[in-house]
PDB file of C-alpha atoms in Angstrom:
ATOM      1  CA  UNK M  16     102.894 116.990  94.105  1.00  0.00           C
ATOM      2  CA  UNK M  17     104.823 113.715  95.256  1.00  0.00           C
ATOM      3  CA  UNK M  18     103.925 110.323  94.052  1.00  0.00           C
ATOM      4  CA  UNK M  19     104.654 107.212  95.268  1.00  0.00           C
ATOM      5  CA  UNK M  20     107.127 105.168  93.231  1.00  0.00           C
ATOM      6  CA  UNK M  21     107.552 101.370  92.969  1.00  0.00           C
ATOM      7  CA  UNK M  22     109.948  99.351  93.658  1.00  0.00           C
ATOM      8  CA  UNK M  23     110.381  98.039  89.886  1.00  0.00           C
ATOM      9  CA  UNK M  24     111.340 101.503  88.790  1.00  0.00           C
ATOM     10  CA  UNK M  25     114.526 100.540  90.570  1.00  0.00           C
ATOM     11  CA  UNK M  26     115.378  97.018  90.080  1.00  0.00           C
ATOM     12  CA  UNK M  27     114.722  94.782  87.466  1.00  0.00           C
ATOM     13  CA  UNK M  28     113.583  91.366  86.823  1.00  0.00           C
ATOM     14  CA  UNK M  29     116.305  88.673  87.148  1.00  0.00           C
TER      15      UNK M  29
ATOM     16  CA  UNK B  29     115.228  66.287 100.647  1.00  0.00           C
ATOM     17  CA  UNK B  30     115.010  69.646 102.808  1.00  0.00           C
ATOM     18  CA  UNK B  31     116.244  68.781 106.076  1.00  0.00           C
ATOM     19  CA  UNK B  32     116.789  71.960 109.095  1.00  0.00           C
ATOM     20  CA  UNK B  33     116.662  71.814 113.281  1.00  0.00           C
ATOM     21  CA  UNK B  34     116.459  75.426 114.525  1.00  0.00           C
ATOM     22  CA  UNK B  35     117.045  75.241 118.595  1.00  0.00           C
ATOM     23  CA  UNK B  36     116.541  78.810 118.969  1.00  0.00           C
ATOM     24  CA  UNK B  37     112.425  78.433 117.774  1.00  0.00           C
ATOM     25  CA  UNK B  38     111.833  82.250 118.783  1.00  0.00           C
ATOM     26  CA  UNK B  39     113.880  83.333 116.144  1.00  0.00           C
ATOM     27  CA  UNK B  40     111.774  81.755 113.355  1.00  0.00           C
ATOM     28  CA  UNK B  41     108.454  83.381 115.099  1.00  0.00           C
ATOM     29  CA  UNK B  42     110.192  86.673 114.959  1.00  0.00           C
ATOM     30  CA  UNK B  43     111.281  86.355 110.988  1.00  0.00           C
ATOM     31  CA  UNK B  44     107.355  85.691 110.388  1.00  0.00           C
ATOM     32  CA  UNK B  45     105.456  88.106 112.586  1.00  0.00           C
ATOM     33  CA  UNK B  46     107.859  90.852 110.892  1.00  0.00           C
ATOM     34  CA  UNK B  47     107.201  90.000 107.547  1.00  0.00           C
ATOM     35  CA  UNK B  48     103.869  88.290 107.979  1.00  0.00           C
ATOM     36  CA  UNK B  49     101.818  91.527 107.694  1.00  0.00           C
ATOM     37  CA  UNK B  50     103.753  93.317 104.557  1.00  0.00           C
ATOM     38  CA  UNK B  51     103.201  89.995 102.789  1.00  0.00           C
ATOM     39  CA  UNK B  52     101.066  87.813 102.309  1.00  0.00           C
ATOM     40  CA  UNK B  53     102.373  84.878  99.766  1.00  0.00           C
ATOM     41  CA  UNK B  54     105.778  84.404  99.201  1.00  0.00           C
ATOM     42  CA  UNK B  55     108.115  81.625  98.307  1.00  0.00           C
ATOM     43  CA  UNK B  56     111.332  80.353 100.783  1.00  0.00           C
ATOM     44  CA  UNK B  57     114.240  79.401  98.641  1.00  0.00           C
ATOM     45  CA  UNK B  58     116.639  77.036 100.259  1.00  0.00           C
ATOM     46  CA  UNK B  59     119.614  76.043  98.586  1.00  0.00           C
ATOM     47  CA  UNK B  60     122.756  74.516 100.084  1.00  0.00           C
ATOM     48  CA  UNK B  61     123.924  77.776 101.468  1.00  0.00           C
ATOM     49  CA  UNK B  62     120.703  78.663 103.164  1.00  0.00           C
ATOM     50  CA  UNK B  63     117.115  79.699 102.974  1.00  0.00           C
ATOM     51  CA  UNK B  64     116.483  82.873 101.775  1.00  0.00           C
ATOM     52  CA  UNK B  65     113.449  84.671 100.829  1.00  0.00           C
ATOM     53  CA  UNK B  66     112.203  87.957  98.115  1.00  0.00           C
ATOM     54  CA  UNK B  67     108.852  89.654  98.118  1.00  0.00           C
ATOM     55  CA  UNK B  68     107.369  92.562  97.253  1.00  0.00           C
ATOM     56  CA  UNK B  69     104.114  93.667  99.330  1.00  0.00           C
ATOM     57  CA  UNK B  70     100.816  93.697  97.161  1.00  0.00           C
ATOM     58  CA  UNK B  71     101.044  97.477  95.685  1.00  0.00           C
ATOM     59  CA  UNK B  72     105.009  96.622  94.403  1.00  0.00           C
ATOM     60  CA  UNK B  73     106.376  99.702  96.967  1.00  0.00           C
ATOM     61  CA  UNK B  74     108.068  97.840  98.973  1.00  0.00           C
ATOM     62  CA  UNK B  75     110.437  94.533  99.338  1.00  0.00           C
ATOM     63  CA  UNK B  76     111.687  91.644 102.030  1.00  0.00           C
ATOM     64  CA  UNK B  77     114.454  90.193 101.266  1.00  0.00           C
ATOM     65  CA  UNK B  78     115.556  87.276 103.975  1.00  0.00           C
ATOM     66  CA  UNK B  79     118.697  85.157 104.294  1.00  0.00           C
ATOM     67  CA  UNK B  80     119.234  82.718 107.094  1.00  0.00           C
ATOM     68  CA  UNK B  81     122.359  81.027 106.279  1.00  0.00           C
ATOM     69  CA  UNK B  82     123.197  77.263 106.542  1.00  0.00           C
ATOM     70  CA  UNK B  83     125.555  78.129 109.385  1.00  0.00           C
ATOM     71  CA  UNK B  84     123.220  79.404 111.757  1.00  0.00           C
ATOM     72  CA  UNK B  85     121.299  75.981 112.082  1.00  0.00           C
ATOM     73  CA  UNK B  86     122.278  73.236 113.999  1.00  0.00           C
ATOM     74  CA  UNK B  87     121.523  70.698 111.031  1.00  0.00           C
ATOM     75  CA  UNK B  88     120.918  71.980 107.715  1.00  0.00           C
ATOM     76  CA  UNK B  89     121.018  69.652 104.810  1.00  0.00           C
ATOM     77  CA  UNK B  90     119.409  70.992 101.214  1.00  0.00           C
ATOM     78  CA  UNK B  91     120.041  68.406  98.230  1.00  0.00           C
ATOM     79  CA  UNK B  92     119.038  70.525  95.702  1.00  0.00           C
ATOM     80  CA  UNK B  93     117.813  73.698  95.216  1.00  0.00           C
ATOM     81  CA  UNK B  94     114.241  74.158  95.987  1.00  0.00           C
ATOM     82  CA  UNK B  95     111.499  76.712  96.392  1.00  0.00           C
ATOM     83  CA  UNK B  96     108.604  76.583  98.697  1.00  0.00           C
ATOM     84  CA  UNK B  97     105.466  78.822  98.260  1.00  0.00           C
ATOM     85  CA  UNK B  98     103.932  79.517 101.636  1.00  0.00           C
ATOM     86  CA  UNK B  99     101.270  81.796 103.225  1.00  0.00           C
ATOM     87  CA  UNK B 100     103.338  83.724 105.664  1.00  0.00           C
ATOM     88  CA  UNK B 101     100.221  83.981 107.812  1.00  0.00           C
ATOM     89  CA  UNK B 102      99.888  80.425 107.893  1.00  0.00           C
ATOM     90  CA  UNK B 103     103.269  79.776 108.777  1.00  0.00           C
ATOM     91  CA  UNK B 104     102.832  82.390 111.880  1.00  0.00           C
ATOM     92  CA  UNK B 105      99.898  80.549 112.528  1.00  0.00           C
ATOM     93  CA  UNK B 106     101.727  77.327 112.999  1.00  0.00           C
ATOM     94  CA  UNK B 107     104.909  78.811 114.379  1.00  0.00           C
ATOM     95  CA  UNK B 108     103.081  80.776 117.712  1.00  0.00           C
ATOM     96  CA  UNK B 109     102.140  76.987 118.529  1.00  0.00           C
ATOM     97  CA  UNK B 110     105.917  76.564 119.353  1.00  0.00           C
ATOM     98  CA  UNK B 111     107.246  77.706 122.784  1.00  0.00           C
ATOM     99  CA  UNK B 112     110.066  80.609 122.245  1.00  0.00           C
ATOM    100  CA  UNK B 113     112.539  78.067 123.257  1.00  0.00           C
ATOM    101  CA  UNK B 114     111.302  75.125 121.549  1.00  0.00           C
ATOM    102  CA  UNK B 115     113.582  73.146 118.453  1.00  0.00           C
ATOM    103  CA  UNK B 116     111.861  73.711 115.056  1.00  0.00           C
ATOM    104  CA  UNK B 117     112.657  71.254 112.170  1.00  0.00           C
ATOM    105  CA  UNK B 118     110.953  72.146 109.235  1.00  0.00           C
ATOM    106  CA  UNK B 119     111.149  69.157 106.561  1.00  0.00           C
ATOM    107  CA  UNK B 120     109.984  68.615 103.001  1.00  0.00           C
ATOM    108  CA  UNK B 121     110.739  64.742 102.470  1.00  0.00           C
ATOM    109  CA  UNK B 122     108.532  64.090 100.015  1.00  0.00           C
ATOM    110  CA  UNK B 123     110.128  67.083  97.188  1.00  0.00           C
ATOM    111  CA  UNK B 124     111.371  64.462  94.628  1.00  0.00           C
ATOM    112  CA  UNK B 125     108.690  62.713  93.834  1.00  0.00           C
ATOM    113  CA  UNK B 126     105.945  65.309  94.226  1.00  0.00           C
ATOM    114  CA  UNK B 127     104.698  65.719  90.834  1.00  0.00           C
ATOM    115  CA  UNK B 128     103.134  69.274  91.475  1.00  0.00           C
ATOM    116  CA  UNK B 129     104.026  71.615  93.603  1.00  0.00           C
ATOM    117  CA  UNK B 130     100.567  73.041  94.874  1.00  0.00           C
ATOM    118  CA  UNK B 131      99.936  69.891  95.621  1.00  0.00           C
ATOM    119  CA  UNK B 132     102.633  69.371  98.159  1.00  0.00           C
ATOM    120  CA  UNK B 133     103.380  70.201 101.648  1.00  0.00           C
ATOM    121  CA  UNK B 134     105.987  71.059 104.465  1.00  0.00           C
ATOM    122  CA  UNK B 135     105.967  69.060 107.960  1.00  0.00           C
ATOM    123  CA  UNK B 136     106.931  70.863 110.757  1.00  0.00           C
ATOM    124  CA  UNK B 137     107.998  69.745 114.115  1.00  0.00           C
ATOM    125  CA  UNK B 138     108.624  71.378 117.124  1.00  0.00           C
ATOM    126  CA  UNK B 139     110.212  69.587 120.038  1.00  0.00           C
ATOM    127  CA  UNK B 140     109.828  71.169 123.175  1.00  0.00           C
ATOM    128  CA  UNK B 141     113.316  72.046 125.268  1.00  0.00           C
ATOM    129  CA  UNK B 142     112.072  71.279 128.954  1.00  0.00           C
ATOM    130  CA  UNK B 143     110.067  68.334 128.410  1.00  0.00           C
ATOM    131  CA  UNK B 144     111.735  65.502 125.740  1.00  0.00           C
ATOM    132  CA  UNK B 145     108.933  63.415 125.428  1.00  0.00           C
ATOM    133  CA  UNK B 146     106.576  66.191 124.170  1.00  0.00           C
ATOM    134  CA  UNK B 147     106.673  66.257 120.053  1.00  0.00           C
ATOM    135  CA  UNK B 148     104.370  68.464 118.199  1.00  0.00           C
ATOM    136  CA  UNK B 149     103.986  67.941 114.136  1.00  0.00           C
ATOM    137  CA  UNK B 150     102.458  70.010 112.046  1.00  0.00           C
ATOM    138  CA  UNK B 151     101.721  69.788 108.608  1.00  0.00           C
ATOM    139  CA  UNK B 152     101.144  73.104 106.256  1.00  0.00           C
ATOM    140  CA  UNK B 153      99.700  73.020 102.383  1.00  0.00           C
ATOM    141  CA  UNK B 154     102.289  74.660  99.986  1.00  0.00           C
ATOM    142  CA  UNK B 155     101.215  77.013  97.581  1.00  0.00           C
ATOM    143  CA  UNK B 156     102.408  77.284  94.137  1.00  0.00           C
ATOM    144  CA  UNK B 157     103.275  81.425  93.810  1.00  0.00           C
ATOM    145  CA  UNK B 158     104.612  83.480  90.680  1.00  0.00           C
ATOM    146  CA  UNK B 159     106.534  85.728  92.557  1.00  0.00           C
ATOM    147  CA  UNK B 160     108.878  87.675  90.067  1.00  0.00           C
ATOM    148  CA  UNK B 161     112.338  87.530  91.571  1.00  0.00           C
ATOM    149  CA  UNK B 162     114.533  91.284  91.032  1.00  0.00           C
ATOM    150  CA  UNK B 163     118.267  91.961  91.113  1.00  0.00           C
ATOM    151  CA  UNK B 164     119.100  94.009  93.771  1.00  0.00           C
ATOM    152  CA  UNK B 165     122.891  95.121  93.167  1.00  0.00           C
ATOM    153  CA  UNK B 166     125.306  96.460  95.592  1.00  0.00           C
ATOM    154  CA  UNK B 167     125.074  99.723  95.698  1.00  0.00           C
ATOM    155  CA  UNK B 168     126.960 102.562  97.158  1.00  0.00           C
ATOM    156  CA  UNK B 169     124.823 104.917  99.288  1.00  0.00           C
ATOM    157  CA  UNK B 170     124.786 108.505 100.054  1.00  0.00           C
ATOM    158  CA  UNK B 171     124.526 108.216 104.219  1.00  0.00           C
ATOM    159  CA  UNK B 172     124.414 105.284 106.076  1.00  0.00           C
ATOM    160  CA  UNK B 173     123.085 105.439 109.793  1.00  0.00           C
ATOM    161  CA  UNK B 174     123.313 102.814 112.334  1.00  0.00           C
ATOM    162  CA  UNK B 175     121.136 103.324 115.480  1.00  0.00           C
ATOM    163  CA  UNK B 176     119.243 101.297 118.292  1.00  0.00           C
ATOM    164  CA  UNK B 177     116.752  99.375 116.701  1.00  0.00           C
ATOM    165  CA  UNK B 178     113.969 100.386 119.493  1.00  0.00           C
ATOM    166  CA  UNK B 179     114.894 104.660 118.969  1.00  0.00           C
ATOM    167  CA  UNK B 180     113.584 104.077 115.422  1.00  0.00           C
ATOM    168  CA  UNK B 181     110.931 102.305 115.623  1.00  0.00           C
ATOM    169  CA  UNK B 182     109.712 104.972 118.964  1.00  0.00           C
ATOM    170  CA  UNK B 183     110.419 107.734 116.370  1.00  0.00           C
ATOM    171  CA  UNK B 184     108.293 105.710 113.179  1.00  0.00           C
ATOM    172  CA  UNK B 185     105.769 105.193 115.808  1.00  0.00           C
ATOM    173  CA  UNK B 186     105.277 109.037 117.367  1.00  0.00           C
ATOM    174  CA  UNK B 187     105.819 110.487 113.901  1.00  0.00           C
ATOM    175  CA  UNK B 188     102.812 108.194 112.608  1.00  0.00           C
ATOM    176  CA  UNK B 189     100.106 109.857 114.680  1.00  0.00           C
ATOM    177  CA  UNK B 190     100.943 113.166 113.716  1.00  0.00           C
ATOM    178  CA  UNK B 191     101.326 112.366 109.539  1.00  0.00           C
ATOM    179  CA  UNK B 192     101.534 109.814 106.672  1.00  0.00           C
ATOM    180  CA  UNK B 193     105.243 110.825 105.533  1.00  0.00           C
ATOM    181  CA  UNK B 194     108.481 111.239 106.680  1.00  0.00           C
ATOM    182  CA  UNK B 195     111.327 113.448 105.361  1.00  0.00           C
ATOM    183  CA  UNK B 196     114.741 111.670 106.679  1.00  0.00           C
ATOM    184  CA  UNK B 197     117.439 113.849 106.079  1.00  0.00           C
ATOM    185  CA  UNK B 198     121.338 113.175 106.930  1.00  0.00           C
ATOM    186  CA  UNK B 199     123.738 116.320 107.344  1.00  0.00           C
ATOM    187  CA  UNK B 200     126.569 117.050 108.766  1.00  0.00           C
ATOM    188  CA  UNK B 201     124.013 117.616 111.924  1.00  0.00           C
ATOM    189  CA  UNK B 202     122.562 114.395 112.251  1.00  0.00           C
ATOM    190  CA  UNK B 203     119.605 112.460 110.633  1.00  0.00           C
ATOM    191  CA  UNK B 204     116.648 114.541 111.043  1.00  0.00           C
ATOM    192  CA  UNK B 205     113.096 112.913 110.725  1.00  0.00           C
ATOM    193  CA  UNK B 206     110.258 115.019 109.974  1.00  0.00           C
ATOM    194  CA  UNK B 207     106.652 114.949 108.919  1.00  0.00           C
ATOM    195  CA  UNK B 208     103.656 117.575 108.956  1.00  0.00           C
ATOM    196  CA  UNK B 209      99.801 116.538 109.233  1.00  0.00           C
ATOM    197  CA  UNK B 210      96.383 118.636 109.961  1.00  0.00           C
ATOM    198  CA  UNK B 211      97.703 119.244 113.487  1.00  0.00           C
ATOM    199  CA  UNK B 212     101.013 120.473 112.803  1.00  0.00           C
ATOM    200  CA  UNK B 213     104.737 119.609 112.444  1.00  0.00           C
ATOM    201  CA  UNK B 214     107.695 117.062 114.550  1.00  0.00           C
ATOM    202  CA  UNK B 215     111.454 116.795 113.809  1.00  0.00           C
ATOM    203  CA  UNK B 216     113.522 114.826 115.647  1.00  0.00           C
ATOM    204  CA  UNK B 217     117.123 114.954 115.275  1.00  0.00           C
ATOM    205  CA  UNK B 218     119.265 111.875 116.163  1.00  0.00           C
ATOM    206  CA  UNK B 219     123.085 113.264 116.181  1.00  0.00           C
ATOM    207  CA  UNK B 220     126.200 110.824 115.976  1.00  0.00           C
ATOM    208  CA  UNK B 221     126.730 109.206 119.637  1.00  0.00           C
ATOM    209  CA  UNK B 222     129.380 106.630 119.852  1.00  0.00           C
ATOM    210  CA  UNK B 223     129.775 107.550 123.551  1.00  0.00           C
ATOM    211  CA  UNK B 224     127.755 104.768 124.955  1.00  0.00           C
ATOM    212  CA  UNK B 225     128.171 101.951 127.816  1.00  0.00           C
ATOM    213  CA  UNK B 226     127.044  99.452 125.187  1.00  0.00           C
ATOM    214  CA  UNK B 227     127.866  99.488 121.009  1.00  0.00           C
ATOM    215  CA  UNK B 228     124.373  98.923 120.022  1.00  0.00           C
ATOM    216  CA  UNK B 229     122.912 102.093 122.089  1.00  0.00           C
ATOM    217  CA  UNK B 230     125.373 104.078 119.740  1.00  0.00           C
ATOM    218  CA  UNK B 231     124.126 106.013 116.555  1.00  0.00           C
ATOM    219  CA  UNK B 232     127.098 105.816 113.863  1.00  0.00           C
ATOM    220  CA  UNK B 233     126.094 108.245 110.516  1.00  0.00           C
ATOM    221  CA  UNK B 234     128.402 107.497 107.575  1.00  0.00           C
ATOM    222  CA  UNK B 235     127.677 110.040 105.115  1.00  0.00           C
ATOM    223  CA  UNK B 236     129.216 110.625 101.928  1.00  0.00           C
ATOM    224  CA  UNK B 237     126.888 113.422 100.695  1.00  0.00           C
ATOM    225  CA  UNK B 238     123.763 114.993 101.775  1.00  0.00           C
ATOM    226  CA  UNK B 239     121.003 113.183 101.001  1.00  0.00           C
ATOM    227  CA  UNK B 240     117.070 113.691 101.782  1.00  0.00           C
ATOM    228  CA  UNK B 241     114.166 111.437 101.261  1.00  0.00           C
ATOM    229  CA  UNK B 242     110.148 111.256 102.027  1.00  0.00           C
ATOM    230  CA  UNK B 243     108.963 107.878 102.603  1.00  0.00           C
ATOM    231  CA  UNK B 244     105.251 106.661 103.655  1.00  0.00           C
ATOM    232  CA  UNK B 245     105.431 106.255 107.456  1.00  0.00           C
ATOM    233  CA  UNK B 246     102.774 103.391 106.760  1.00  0.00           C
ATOM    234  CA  UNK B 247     105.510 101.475 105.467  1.00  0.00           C
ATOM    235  CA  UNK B 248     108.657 102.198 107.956  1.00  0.00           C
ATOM    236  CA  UNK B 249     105.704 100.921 111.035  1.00  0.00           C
ATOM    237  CA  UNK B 250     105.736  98.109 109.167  1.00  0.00           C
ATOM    238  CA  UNK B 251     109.077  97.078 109.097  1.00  0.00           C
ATOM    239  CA  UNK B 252     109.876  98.273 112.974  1.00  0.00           C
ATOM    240  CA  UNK B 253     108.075  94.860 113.933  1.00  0.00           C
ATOM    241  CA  UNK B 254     111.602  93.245 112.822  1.00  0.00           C
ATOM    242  CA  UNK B 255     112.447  95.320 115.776  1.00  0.00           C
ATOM    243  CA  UNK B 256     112.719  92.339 118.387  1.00  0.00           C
ATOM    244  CA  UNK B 257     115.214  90.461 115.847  1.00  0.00           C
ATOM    245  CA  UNK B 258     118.152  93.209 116.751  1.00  0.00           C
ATOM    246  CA  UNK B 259     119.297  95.587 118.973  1.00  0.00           C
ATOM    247  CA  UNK B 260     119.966  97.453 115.984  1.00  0.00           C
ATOM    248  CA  UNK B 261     119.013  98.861 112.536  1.00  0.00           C
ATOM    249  CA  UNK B 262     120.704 100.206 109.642  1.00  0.00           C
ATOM    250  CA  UNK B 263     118.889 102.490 107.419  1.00  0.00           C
ATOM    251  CA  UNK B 264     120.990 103.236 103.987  1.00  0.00           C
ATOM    252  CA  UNK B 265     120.009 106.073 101.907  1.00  0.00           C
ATOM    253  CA  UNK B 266     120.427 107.474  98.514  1.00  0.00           C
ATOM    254  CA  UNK B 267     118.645 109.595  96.029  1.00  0.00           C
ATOM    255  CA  UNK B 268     118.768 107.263  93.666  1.00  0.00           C
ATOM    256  CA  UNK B 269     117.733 104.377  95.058  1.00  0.00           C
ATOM    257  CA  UNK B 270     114.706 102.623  97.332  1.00  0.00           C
ATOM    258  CA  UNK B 271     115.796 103.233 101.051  1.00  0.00           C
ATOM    259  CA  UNK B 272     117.335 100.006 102.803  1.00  0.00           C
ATOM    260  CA  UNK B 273     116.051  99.201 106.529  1.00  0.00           C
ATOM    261  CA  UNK B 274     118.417  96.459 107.801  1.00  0.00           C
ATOM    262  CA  UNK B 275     117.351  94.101 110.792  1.00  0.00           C
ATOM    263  CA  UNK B 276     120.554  91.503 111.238  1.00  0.00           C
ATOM    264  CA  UNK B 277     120.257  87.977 112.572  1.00  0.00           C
ATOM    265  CA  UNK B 278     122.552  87.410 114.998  1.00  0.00           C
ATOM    266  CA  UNK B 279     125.348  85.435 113.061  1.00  0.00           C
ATOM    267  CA  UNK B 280     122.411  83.733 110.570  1.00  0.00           C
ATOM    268  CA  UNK B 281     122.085  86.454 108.319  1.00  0.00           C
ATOM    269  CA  UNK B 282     119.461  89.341 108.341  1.00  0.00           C
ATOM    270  CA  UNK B 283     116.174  90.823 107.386  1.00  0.00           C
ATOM    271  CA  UNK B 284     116.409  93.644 104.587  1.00  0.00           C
ATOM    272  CA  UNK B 285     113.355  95.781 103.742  1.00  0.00           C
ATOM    273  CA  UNK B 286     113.429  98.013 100.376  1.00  0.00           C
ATOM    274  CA  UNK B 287     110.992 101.162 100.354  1.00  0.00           C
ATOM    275  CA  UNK B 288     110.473 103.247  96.971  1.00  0.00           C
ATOM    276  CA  UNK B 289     110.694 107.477  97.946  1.00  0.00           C
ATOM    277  CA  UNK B 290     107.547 109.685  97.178  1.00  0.00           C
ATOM    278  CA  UNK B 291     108.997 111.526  94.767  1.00  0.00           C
ATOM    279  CA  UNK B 292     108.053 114.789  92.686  1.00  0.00           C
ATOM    280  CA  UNK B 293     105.337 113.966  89.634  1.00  0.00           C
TER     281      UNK B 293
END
């Protein structure tokens, strides 16, 4: 099954 | 003091109507080297990220740093009142003494090109927005393709009424997008093509590995409407990393959408 990921699983918070 | 004169107005309307339906809220930055923009769409799966340098306006003048928090929708709103070809100078004159920022509000002006004594002003509320601002580093990237901005978004576009995902794979054969729905299956492979009358009809694929990725087609239809800022797009993949759908602004700087992969739970 595929899930969608987020975008803050890639880039943090500055 | 936030001072700019756009002559070219279109280009401002086309900025907003591509980003106006992925986003609702988001604050403008402008420093002294331009205006610039971050924002993640409401479920956090994707990201705009806009720079329209200092360069590409006829006057620009930013005395300090300063962030305005605007409803894109509004600001669309406002813009379609200007003629394609009309002079936009946005203004914010009244920054340093403001004493809250929801409170405050940009004036914008549009001065129409044919007829010099017709001045339109507008004046838009400001919004105060937490938007949470990420690092994006540079990155290297498995395959990088480069192809004619309207072949991509025909290809989102005919993919979407058939299903909700697409696979885009880069080999040695090409990029390959694919998706499968109730009614069946479409691939469609774009191969390298540099033999064109004009550069930007050319697909260029830079690829350092393999690399295949499934993305929500919901998304990419979203960012095609950046389609009338460029003759081009560049789409920059890696396995690692959100997928990168590039719009450039002729010499101002460009229009970069981020899109987190459907990947296996």
């Amino acid at each position: 099954i595929e899930i969608q990921a987020g975008i803050r699983y890639y880039y943090g918070k500055v | 003091m936030l001072e700019l004169r756009l002559v070219q107005g279109s280009l401002l309307k086309k900025v907003l109507e591509s980003i106006k339906d992925l986003v609702n809220d988001a604050n403008f930055d402008c420093s002294a080297t331009g205006f610039s923009l971050q924002a993640m769409d409401s479920s956090h799966v994707a990201l705009v990220a806009l720079l329209l340098r200092s360069e590409g306006f006829e006057h620009y003048r930013c005395d300090r740093n300063m962030s305005m928090g605007m409803n894109l929708n509004n600001m669309a709103k406002m813009l379609k009142c200007a003629g394609n070809d009309d002079i936009i100078t946005p203004s914010r004159p009244m920054m340093a003494v403001t004493p809250s920022p929801s409170c405050s509000k940009v004036q914008v002006r549009f001065t129409c090109c044919f007829a010099q004594d017709k001045i339109a002003d507008f004046e838009m509320k400001l919004m105060d927005i937490d938007s949470e601002h990420l690092g994006i580093p540079e990155a290297e990237y498995h395959a990088i393709v480069r192809m004619p901005s309207s072949e991509f978004s025909r290809i989102c576009k005919d993919l979407s009424s058939i299903g909700d995902t697409v696979v885009i794979s880069v080999t040695k054969e090409g990029v390959r997008f694919s998706t499968r729905g109730d009614i069946g299956t479409a691939n469609v492979v774009c191969r390298q093509n540099t033999t064109v009358d004009k550069p930007e009809e050319a697909t260029i694929i830079e690829m350092n590995e393999p690399v295949s990725l499934t993305f929500a087609l919901r998304y990419m239809n979203s960012f095609t409407k950046a389609t009338p800022l460029s003759n081009t797009v560049t789409i920059s993949l890696s396995s690692e990393l959100p997928v990168v759908v590039e719009y450039k602004i002729a010499e101002m700087g460009y229009v970069r959408f981020y899109l987190a992969p459907k990947i296996e739970d």
